[in-house]
CSV table of C-alpha atoms and ligand atoms in Angstrom, one decimal:
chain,number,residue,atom,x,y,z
A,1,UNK,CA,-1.1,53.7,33.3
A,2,UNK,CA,-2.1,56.9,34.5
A,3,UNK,CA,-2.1,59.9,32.6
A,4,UNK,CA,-2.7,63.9,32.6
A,5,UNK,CA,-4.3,65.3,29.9
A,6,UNK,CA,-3.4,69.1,29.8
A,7,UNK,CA,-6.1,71.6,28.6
A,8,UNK,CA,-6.1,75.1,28.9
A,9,UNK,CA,-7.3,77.2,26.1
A,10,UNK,CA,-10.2,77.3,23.1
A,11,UNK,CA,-8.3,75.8,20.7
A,12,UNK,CA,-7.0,72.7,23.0
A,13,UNK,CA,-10.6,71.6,24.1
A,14,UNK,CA,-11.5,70.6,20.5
A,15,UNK,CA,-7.8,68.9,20.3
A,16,UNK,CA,-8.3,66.8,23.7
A,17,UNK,CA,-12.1,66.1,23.2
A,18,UNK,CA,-11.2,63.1,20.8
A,19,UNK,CA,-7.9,61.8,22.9
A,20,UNK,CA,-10.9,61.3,25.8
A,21,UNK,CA,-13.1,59.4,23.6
A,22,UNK,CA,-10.5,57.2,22.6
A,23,UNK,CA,-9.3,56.6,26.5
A,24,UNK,CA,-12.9,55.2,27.0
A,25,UNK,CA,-13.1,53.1,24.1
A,26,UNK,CA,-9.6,51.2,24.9
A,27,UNK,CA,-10.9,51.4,28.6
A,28,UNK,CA,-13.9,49.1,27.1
A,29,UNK,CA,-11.8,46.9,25.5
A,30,UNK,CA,-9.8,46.4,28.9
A,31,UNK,CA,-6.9,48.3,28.6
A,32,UNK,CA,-5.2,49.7,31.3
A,33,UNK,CA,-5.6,53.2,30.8
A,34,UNK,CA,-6.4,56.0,32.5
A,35,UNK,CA,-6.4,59.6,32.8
A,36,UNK,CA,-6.5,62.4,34.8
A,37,UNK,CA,-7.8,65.8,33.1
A,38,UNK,CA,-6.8,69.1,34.2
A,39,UNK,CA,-7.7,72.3,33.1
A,40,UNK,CA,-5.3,75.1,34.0
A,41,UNK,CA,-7.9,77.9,33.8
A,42,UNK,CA,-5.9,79.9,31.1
A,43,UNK,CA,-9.7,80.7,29.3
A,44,UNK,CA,-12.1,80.7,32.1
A,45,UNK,CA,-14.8,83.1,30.1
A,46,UNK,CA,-18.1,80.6,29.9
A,47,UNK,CA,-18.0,81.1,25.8
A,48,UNK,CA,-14.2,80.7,25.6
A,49,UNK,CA,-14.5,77.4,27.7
A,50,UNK,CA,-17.5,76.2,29.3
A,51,UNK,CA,-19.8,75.8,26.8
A,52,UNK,CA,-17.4,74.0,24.7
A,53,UNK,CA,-17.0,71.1,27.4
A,54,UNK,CA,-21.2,71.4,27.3
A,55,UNK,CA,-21.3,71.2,23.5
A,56,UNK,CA,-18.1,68.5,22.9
A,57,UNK,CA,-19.2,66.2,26.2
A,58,UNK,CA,-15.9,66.7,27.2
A,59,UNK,CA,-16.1,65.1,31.1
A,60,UNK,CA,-16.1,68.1,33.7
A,61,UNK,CA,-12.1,68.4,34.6
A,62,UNK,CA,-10.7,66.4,37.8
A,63,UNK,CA,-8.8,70.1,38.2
A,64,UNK,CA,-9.2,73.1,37.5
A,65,UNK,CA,-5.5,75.2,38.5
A,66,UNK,CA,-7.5,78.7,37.9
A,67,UNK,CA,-4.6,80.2,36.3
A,68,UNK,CA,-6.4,83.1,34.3
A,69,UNK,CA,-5.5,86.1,32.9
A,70,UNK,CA,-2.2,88.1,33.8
A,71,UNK,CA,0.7,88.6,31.4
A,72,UNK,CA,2.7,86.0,29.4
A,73,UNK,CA,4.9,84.7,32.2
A,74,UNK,CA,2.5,85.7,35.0
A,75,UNK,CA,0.1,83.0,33.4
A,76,UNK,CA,3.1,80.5,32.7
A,77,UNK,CA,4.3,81.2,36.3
A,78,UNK,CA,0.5,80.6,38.1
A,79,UNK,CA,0.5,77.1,35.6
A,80,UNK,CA,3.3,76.0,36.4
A,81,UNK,CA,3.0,76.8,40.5
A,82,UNK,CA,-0.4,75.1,40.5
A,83,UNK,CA,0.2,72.1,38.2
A,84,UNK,CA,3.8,71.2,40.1
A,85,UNK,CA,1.4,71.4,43.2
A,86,UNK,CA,-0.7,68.7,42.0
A,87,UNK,CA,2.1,66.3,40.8
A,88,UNK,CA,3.8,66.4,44.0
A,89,UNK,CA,0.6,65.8,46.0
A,90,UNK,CA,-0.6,62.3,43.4
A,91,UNK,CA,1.8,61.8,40.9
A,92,UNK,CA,0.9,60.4,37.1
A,93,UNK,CA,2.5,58.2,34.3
A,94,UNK,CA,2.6,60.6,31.4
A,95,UNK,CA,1.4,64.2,31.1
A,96,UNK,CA,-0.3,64.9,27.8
A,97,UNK,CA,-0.5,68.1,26.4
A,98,UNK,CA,-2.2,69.9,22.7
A,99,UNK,CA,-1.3,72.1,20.3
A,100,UNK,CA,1.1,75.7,21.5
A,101,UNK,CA,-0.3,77.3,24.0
A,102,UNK,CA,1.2,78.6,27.2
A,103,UNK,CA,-0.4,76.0,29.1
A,104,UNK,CA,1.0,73.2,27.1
A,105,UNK,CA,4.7,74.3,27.7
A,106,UNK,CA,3.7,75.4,31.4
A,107,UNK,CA,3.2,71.8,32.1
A,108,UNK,CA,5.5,70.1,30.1
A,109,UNK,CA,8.1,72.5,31.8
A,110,UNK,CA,7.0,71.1,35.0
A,111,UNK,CA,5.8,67.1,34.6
A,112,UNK,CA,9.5,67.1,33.0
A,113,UNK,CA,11.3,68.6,36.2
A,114,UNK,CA,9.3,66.1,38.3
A,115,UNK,CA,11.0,63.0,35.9
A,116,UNK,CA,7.1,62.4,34.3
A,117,UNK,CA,7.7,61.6,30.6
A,118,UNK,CA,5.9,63.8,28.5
A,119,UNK,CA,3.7,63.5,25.2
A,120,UNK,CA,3.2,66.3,22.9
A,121,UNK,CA,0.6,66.4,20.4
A,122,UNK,CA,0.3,68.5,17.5
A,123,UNK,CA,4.7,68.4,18.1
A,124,UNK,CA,7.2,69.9,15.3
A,125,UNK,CA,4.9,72.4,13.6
A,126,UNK,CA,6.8,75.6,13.4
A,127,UNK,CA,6.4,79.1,12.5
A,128,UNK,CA,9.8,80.2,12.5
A,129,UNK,CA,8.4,83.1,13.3
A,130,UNK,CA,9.7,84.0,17.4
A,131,UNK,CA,8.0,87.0,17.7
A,132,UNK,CA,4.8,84.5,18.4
A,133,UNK,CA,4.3,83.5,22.3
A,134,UNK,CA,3.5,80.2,20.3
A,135,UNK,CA,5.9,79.4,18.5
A,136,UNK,CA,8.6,79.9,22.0
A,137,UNK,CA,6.0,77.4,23.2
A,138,UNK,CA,6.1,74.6,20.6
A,139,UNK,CA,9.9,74.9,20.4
A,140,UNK,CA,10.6,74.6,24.4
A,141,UNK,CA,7.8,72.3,24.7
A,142,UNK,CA,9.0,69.8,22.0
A,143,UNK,CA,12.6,70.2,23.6
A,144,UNK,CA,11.6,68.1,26.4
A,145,UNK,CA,9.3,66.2,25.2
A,146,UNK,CA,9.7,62.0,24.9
A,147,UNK,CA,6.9,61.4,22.9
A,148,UNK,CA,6.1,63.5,19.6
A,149,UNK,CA,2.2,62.8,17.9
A,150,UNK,CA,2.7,65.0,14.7
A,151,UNK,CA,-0.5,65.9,12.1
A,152,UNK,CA,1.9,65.8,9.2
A,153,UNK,CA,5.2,63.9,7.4
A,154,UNK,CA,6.3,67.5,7.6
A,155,UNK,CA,5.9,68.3,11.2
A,156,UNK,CA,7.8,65.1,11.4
A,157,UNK,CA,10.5,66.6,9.6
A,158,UNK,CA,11.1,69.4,11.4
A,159,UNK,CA,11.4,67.3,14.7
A,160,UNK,CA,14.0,65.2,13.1
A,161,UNK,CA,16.4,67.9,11.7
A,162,UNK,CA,16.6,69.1,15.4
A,163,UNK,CA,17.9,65.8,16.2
A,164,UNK,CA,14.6,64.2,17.4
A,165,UNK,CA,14.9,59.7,17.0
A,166,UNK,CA,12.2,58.7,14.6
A,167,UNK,CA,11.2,56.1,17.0
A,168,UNK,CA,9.9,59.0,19.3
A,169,UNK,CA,7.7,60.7,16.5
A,170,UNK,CA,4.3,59.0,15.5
A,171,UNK,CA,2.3,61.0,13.1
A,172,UNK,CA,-1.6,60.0,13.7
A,173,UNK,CA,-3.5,62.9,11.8
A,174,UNK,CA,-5.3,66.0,13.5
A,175,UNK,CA,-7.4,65.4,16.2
A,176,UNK,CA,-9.0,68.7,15.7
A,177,UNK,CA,-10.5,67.7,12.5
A,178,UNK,CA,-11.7,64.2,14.6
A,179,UNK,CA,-14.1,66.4,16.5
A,180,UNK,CA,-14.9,68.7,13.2
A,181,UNK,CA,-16.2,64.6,11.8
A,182,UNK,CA,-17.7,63.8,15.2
A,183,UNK,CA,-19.6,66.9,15.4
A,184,UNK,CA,-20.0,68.1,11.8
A,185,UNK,CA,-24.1,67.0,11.6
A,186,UNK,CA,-25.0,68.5,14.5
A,187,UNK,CA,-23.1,71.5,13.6
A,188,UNK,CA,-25.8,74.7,14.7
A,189,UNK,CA,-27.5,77.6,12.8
A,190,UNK,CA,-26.5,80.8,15.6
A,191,UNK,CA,-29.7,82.2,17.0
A,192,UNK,CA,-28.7,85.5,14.7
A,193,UNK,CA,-28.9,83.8,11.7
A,194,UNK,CA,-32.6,85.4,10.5
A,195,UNK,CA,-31.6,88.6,13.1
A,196,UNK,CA,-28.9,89.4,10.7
A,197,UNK,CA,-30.8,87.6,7.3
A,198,UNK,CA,-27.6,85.6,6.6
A,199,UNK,CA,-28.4,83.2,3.6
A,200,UNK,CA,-25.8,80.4,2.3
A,201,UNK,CA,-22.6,81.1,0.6
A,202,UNK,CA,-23.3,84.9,0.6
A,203,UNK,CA,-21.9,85.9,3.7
A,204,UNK,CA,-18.4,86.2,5.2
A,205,UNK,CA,-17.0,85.0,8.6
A,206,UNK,CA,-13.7,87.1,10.3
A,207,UNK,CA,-11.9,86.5,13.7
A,208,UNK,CA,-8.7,88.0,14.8
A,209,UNK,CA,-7.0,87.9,17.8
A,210,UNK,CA,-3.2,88.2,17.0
A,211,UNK,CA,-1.5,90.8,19.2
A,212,UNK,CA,0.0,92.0,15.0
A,213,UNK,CA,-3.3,92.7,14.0
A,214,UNK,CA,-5.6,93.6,16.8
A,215,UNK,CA,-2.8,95.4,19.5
A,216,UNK,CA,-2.6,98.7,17.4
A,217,UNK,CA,-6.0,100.3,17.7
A,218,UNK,CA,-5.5,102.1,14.2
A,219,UNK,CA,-4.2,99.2,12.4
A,220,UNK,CA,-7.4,97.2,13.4
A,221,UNK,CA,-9.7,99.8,12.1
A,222,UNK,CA,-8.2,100.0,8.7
A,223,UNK,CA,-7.8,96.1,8.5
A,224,UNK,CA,-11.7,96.0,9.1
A,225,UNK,CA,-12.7,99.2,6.9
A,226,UNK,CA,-10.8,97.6,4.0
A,227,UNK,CA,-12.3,94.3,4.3
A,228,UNK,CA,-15.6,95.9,4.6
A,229,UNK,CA,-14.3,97.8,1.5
A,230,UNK,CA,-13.8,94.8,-0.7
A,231,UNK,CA,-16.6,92.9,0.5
A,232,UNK,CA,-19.6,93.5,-1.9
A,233,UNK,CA,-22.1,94.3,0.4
A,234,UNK,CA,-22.2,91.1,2.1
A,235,UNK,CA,-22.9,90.6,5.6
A,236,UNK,CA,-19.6,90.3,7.9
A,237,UNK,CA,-19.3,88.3,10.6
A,238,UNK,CA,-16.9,88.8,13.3
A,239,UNK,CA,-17.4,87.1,16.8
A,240,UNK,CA,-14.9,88.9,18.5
A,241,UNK,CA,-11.8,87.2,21.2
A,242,UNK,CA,-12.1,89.2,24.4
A,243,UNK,CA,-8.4,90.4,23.8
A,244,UNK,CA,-10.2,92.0,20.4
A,245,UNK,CA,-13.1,93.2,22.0
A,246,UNK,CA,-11.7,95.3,24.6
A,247,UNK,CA,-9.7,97.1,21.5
A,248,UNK,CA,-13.0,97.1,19.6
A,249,UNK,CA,-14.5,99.1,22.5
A,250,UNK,CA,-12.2,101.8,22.1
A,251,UNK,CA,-12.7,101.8,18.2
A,252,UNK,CA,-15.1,103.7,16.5
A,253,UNK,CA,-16.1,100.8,13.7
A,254,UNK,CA,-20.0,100.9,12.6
A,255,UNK,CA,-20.6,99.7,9.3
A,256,UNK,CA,-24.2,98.3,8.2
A,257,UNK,CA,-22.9,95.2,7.2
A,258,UNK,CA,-20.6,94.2,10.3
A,259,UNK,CA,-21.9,92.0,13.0
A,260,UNK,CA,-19.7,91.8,15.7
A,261,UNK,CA,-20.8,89.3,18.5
A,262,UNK,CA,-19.7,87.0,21.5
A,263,UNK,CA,-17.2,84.1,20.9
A,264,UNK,CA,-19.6,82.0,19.7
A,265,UNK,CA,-19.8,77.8,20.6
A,266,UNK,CA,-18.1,75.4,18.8
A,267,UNK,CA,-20.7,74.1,16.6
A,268,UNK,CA,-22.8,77.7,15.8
A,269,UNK,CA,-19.0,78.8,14.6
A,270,UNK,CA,-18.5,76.0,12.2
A,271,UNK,CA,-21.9,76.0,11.2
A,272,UNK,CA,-20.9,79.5,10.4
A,273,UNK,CA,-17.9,78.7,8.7
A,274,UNK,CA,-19.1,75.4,6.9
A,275,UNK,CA,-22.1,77.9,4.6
A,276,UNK,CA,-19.9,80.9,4.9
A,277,UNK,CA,-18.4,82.4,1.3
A,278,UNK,CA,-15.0,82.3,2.6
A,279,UNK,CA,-13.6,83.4,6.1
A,280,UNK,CA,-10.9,85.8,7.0
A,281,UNK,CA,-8.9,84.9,10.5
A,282,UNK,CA,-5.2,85.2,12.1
A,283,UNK,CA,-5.9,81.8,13.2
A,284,UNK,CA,-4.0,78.7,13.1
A,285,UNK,CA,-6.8,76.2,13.7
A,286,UNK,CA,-9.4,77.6,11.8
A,287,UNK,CA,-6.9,77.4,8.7
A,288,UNK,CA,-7.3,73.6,9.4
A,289,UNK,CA,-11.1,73.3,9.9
A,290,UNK,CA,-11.4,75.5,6.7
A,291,UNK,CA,-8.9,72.9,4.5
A,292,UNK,CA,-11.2,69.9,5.6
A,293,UNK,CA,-14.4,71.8,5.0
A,294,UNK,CA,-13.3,73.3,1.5
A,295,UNK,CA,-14.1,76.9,2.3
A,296,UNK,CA,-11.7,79.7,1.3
A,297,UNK,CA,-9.7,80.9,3.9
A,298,UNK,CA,-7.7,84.3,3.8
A,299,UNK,CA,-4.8,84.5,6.5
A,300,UNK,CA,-3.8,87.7,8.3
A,301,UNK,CA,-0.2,86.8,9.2
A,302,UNK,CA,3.0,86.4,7.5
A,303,UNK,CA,3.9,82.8,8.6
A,304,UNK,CA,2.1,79.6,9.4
A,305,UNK,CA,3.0,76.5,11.2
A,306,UNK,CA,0.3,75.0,9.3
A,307,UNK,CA,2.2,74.9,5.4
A,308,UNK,CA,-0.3,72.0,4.2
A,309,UNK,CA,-3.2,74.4,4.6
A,310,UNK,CA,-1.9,76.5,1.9
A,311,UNK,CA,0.1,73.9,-0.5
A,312,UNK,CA,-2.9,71.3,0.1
A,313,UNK,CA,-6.0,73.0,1.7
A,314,UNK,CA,-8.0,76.2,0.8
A,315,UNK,CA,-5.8,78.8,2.6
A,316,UNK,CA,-3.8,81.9,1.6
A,317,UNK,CA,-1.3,83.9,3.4
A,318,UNK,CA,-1.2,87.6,2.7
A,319,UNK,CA,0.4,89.2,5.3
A,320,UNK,CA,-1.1,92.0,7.6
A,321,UNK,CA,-1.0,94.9,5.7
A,322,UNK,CA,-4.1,96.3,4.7
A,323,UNK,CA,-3.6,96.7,1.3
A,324,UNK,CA,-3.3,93.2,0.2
A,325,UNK,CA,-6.7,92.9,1.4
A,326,UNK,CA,-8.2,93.8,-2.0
A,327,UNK,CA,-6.4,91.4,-4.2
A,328,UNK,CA,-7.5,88.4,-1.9
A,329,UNK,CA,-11.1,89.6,-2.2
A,330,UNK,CA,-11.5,90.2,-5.5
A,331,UNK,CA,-10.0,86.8,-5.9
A,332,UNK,CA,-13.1,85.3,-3.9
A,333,UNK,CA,-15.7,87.2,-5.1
A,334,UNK,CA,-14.1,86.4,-9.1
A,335,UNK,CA,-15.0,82.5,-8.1
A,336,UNK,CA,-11.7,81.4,-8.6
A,337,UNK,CA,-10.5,80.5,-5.1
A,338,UNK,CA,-8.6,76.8,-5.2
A,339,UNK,CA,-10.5,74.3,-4.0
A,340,UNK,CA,-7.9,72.7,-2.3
A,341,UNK,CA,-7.3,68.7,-0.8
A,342,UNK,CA,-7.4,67.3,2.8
A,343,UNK,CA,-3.9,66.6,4.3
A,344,UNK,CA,-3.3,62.6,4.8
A,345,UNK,CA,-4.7,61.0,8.0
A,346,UNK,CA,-6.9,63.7,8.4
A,347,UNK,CA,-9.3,61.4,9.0
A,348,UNK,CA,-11.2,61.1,12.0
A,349,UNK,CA,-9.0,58.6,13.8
A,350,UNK,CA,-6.0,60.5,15.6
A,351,UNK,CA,-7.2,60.2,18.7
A,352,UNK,CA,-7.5,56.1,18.6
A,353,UNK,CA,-3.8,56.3,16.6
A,354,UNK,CA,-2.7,58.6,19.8
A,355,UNK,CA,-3.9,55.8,22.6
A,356,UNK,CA,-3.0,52.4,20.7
A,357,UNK,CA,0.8,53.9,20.5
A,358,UNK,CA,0.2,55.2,24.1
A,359,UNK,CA,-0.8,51.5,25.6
A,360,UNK,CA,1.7,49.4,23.2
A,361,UNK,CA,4.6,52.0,24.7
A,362,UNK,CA,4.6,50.0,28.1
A,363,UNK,CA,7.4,51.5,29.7
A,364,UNK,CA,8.0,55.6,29.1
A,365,UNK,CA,11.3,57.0,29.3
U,401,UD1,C1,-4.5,82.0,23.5
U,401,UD1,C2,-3.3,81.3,22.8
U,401,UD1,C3,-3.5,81.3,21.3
U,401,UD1,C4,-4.8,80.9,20.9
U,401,UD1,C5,-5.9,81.7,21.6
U,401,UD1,C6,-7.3,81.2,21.2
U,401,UD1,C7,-1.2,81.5,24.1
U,401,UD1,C8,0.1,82.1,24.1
U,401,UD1,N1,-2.1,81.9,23.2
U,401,UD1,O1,-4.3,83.4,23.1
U,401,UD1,O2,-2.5,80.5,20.8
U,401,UD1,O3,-5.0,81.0,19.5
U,401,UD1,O4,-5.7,81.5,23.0
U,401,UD1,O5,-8.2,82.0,21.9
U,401,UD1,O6,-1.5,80.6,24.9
U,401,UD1,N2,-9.4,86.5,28.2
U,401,UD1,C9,-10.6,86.7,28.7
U,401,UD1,N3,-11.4,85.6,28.9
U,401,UD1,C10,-11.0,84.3,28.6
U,401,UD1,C11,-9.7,84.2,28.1
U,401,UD1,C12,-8.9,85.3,27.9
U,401,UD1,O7,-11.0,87.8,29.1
U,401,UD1,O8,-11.7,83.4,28.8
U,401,UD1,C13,-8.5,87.7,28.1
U,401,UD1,C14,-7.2,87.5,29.0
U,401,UD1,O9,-7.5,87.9,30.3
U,401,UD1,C15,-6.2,88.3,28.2
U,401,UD1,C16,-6.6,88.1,26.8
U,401,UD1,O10,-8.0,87.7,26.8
U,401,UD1,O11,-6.4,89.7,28.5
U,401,UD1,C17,-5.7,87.1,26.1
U,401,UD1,O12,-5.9,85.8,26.7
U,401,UD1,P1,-4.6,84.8,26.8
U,401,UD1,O13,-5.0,83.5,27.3
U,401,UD1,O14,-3.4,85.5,27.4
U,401,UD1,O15,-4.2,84.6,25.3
U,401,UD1,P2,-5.1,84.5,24.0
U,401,UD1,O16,-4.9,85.8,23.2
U,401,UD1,O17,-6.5,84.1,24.2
């Protein structure tokens, strides 16, 4: 059985890396698997991708499509075009693809069109929230997709309200958090660490990226001068997405305690995050690392796909206005934060649940 693992962006490398480890393993133990992994080029910065195939061991790809930048259906459009390319010229078994990003339905779009079955993992999470390019992904994405690897009993949920047969849904845990356990004691001080005379626990970490919060220049510069407000003097930092740092640029933001730097690697960011006070982000992901780790987490959005990381982990949602910056800080800095639980099966062993089911299915439909 041959299959394409589909990566594209930051946050799928972390999600694949333990899918790959596990292919080895049952390819050890003689089982006939194997797979094909393409990277569509959607990040193609060294610190956005690179250096996290360098710092995970993820294998170098078989392809690289070298869809980059463009606009949302530009970048769909040069997927789709180069991946369809590839499965004409060598077909595969199965195409495989992570999490909600415009690779992920790009390829699913096309390996369905082309009759390859198609497994999604990460499937059923939703938003409900369609203002967010990912949320149109995970819903068109799990549309067509045959086999459905969910992180939760609720993602599970979801996919069988919308009609989805619980023999297609297998929920395995987070293979996000596999890598987090894999990596987390070699997890790296950042080089600015003394620079910037960051000391355990007294400290803050940000990132932002969401077109809600970072797309109005204005509305960036308040959300960053009230957190910088409310934030008693300790040191912030904010390794900034290079959709954020071209707004940045334009933005007049100096304060004494902000440290805005690269994207930083995988395992200086969640050494970062691991000794970090709490961490302030519009990501999904990171609301997941922080639930396993036990670090307070304050979410700059309205919605999450991720539920568990609030009525389980460490995580609160407070919208993106400004003003309810102040209550969530003076929550943090009172001590009283809730230290939260880690979901089920969040265990370190998706990515071996993922490939038994994968070998025991022996014929895909
Ligand atoms: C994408 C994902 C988002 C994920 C985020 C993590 C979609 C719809 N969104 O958003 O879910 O949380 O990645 O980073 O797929 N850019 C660079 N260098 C790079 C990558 C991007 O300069 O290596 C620029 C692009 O040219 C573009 C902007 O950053 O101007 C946004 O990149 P894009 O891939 O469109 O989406 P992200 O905002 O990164």
């Amino acid at each position: 059985m041959k299959i394409d693992l589909i990566a594209g962006a930051r946050p799928n490398f972390m999600k694949i890396a333990s899918i790959i480890d596990a292919i080895h393993e049952a390819k050890a133990n003689n089982k006939d698997i194997e797979y094909r992994l393409i990277h569509t080029g959607q990040h193609y910065d060294k610190n956005m991708s690179e250096n996290f195939f360098t710092q995970l061991s993820i294998p170098h790809p078989h392809v690289n499509l070298g869809a980059s930048g463009g606009s949302q259906s530009q970048q769909t459009a040069s997927i789709m075009i180069g991946y369809e390319k590839l499965l004409i010229d060598e077909k595969s078994d199965l195409c495989l693809v992570v999490g909600d990003v415009n690779s992920t339905m790009a390829c699913s779009i096309v390996a369905q069109k082309l009759h390859v079955p198609v497994a999604h993992v990460e499937a059923g999470i939703r938003s409900g929230d369609w203002k967010m390019p990912e949320e149109i992904n995970r819903l068109v994405t799990d549309a067509i997709t045959n086999f459905f690897f969910t992180t939760t009993i609720e993602a599970g949920n979801n996919l069988k309200k919308s009609g989805v047969s619980e023999d297609k849904i297998f929920w395995v845990g987070n293979t996000m958090i596999d890598t987090l356990i894999k990596h987390r004691s070699s997890f790296q001080k950042p080089l600015f660490w003394d620079e910037f005379n960051l000391q355990k626990n007294e400290y803050l970490v940000m990132t932002l990226h969401r077109p809600a919060n970072v797309d109005e220049d204005n509305n960036l510069k308040i959300l960053i001068e009230e957190i910088i407000n409310n934030s008693h003097g300790l040191p912030l930092v904010f390794p900034a997405h290079p959709r954020t740092s071209k707004i940045l640029a334009k933005l007049d933001v100096n304060f004494k305690n902000l440290y805005i730097t690269e994207p930083l690697g995988y395992l200086e960011f969640n050494y970062l995050v691991e000794n970090s006070r709490g961490v302030i982000t519009d990501s999904g992901g990171i609301t997941e690392e922080t639930t396993f780790m036990g670090v307070p987490c304050i979410t700059l959005r309205d919605t999450t796909e991720r539920p568990e990381t609030i009525t389980i982990g460490t995580n609160e949602l407070i919208g993106t206005d400004p003003w309810a910056i102040k209550p969530a800080m003076d929550k943090l800095f009172s001590g009283k934060w809730k230290k939260g639980c880690i979901p089920e099966l969040w265990d370190g062993k998706a990515g071996k649940r993922i490939v038994d089911a994968l070998v025991s299915l022996n014929k895909f439909k």
